[in-house]
Each structure stands twice: as C-alpha cells, then as structure tokens.
XYZ file of C-alpha atoms in Angstrom:
181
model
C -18.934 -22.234 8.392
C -16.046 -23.618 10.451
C -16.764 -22.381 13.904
C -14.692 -25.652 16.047
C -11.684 -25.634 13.035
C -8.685 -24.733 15.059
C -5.345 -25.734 13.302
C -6.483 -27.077 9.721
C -8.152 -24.769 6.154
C -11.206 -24.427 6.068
C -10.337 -24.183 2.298
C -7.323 -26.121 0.684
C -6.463 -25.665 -3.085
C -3.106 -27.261 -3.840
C -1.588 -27.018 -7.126
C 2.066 -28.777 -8.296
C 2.093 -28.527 -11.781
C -0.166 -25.185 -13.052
C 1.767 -23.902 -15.701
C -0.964 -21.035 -17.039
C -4.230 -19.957 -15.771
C -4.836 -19.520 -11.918
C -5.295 -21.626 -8.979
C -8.323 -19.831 -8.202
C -10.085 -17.140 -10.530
C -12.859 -14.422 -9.738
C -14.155 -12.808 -12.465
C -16.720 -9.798 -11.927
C -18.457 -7.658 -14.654
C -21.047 -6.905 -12.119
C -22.524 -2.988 -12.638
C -22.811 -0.302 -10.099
C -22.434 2.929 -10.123
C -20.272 5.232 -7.570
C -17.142 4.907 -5.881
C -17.611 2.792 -2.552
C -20.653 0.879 -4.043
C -22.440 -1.940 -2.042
C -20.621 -4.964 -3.021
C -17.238 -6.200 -3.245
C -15.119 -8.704 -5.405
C -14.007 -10.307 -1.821
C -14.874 -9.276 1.269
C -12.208 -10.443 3.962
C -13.767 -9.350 7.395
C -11.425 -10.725 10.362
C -13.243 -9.203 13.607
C -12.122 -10.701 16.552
C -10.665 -7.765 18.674
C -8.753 -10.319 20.949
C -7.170 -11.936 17.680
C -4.366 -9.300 18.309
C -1.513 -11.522 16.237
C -4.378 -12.505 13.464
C -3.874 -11.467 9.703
C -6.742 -10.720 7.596
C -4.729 -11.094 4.880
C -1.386 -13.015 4.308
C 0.486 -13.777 0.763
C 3.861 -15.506 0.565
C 5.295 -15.596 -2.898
C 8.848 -17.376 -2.972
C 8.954 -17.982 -6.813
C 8.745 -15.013 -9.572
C 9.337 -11.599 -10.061
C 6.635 -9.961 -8.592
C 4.550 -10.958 -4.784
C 1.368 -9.277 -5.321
C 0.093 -7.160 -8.232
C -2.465 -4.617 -8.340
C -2.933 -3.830 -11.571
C -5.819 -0.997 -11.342
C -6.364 0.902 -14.599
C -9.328 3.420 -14.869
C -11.089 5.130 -17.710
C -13.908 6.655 -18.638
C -15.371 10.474 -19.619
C -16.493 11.330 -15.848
C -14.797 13.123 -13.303
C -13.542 10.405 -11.165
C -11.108 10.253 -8.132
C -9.257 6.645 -8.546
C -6.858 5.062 -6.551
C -5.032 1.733 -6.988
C -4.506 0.836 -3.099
C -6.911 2.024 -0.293
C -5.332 2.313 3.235
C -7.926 3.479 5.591
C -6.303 2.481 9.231
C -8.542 4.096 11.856
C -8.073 3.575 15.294
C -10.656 4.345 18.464
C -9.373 5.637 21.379
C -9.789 3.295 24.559
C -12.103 4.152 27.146
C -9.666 3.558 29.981
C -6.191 3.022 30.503
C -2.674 4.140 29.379
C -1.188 1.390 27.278
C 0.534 2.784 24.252
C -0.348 2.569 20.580
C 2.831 2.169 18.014
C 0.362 2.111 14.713
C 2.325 2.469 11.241
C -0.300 2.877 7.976
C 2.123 0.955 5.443
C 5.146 -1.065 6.597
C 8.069 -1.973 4.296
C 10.601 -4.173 5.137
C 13.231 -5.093 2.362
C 16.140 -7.249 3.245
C 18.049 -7.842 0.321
C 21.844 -9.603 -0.672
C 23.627 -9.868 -3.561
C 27.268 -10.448 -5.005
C 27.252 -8.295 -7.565
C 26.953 -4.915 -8.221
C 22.940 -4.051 -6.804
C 20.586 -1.417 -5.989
C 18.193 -1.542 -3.423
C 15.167 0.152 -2.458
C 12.535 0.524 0.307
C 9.896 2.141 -2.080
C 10.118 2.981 -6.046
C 7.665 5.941 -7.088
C 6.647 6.526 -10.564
C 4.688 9.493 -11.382
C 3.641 10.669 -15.177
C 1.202 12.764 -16.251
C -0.166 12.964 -19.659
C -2.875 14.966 -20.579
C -4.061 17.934 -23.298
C -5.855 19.903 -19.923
C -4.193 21.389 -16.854
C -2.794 18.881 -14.311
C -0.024 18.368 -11.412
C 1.749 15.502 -11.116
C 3.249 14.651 -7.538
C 5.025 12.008 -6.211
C 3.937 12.378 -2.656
C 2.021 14.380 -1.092
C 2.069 14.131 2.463
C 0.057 15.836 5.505
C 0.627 15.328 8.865
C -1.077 16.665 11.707
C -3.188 16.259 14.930
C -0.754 15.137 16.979
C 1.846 16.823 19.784
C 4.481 16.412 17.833
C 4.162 16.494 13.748
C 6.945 15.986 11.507
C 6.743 15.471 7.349
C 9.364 13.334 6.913
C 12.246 11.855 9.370
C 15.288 10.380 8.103
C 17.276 8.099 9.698
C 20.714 6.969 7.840
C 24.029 5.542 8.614
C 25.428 7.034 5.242
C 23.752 10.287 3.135
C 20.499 11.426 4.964
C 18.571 13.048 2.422
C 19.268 13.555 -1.336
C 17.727 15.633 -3.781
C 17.485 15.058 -7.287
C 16.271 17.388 -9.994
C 17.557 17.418 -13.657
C 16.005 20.939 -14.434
C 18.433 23.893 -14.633
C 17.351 26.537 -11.740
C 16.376 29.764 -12.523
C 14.836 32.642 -11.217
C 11.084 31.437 -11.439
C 11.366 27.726 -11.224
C 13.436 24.091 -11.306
C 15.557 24.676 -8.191
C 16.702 22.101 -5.762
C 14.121 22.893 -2.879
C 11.623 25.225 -2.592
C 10.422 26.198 0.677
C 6.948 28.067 1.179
C-alpha cells in the first residue's frame, strides 16, 4: 500500500545483464472450472474516474522482435468457446451534459521506415482451420450496430482503397471475388 507515493515505484525490478529466464515470473497451475472463473493470474484494477490520462497497463519494448506475446493455446474434449485477447470496453452514459465521447475498442498505430525494399502493415490476420468435423473459418467477423449511423468497414487511403484477394477460381456456386447477401 502506497497511498502518499506520487512520482517514484512502488515496485522497482531492474535488470542489466539477464540473459535467460525472466525478470519477474508467475506461474499458476491453480484449478477451476468455467470460463470467467473467480480468480485471476493478475488482477490490474486502476479505478480512479478522474485519472483520465492514467494507464492500467503500459509495456515499452525497444529491443527484440516481438513487444508483447500472448501465446494462448487451448485443448481439451469439451465444448469450449476460447479466445486469446478479451476486449470488453463498456461505456455508461452520463447523467447530464453534452460533452462528446471519441471511444475506439483497439487502436493501432504503426509508424515504420526503412531503406530497403519493405512491407508494412497495420494488422496481420491468420486464420486456419483444421479439423475431421464441420467448421468455418473467418478472418473477421464484424457487427456493427446501435448507433445513428452504422458502417462495417470505412476506408480511408491516399493510394488503392480496398483490395480483394482470393486465389480460388470463381464459378457458378462459389470462390468469387465478393459475395454480397
């Protein structure tokens, strides 16, 4: 409990010269059963209403490949409904007042240089199925509604707006370009 620390940690671990291993480690083999169950690995709960420019959560990586991984993998022989990364961003309308609300779920910002020849790319999606039963693989699937205005998708570009890849010769009865229902 810090409750008069203003500008220093509260908790400080430093390392110069960890070559394996982690700075820190939390290891959990804890049971319970259910999605949503009544304990968590960390529980990061910044509730200050006025702390309007506060982050729960902040990591800066400047060295490696990768800043954060979630590496989420799921088994088992019960029907289960699994999901790598949670966003649940609910806001409550204000009792009073006019003062508009900007709110974006998931913001990515890339801002990337190079001198030779590069790709860049606000979002890579990866989506394989493989199973012996009946599934459907999609890489997004998007619903928007509740609001005056609702739009699926809005592109903004200086160069091509929207591109459509699909390597499947179109027929009749399936692998076109677009389908519209």
């Amino acid at each position: 409990t810090a409750d008069a620390v203003t500008t220093a940690n509260v908790i400080d671990i430093s390392c110069d010269a960890l070559t394996t291993g982690s700075a820190l480690k939390i290891e959990d083999d804890s049971s319970v059963a259910g999605v949503g169950g009544a304990r968590n690995v960390v529980d990061i709960y910044q509730k200050n209403t006025d702390a309007t420019v506060a982050q729960a959560l902040s990591v800066r990586s400047d060295g490696g490949q990768i800043g954060m991984l979630i590496d989420k993998n799921a088994s088992g022989v019960s029907a289960q409904n699994a999901k790598a990364l949670h966003v649940d961003f609910d806001r409550t309308v204000a009792g009073s007042g006019t003062n508009a609300h900007n709110d974006v779920g998931i913001n990515v910002d890339v801002n990337s240089a190079s001198l030779g020849t590069s790709s860049l790319k606000g979002m890579e999606i990866d989506v394989v199925g493989a199973t012996s039963g009946t599934s459907e693989a999609t890489g997004i699937d998007l619903t928007v509604s509740g609001a005056d205005t609702n739009t699926g998708i809005k592109v903004t570009s200086n160069g091509l707006g929207l591109r459509l890849l699909n390597p499947t010769t179109s027929s009749a009865t399936g692998g076109g370009k677009i389908q519209l229902e």
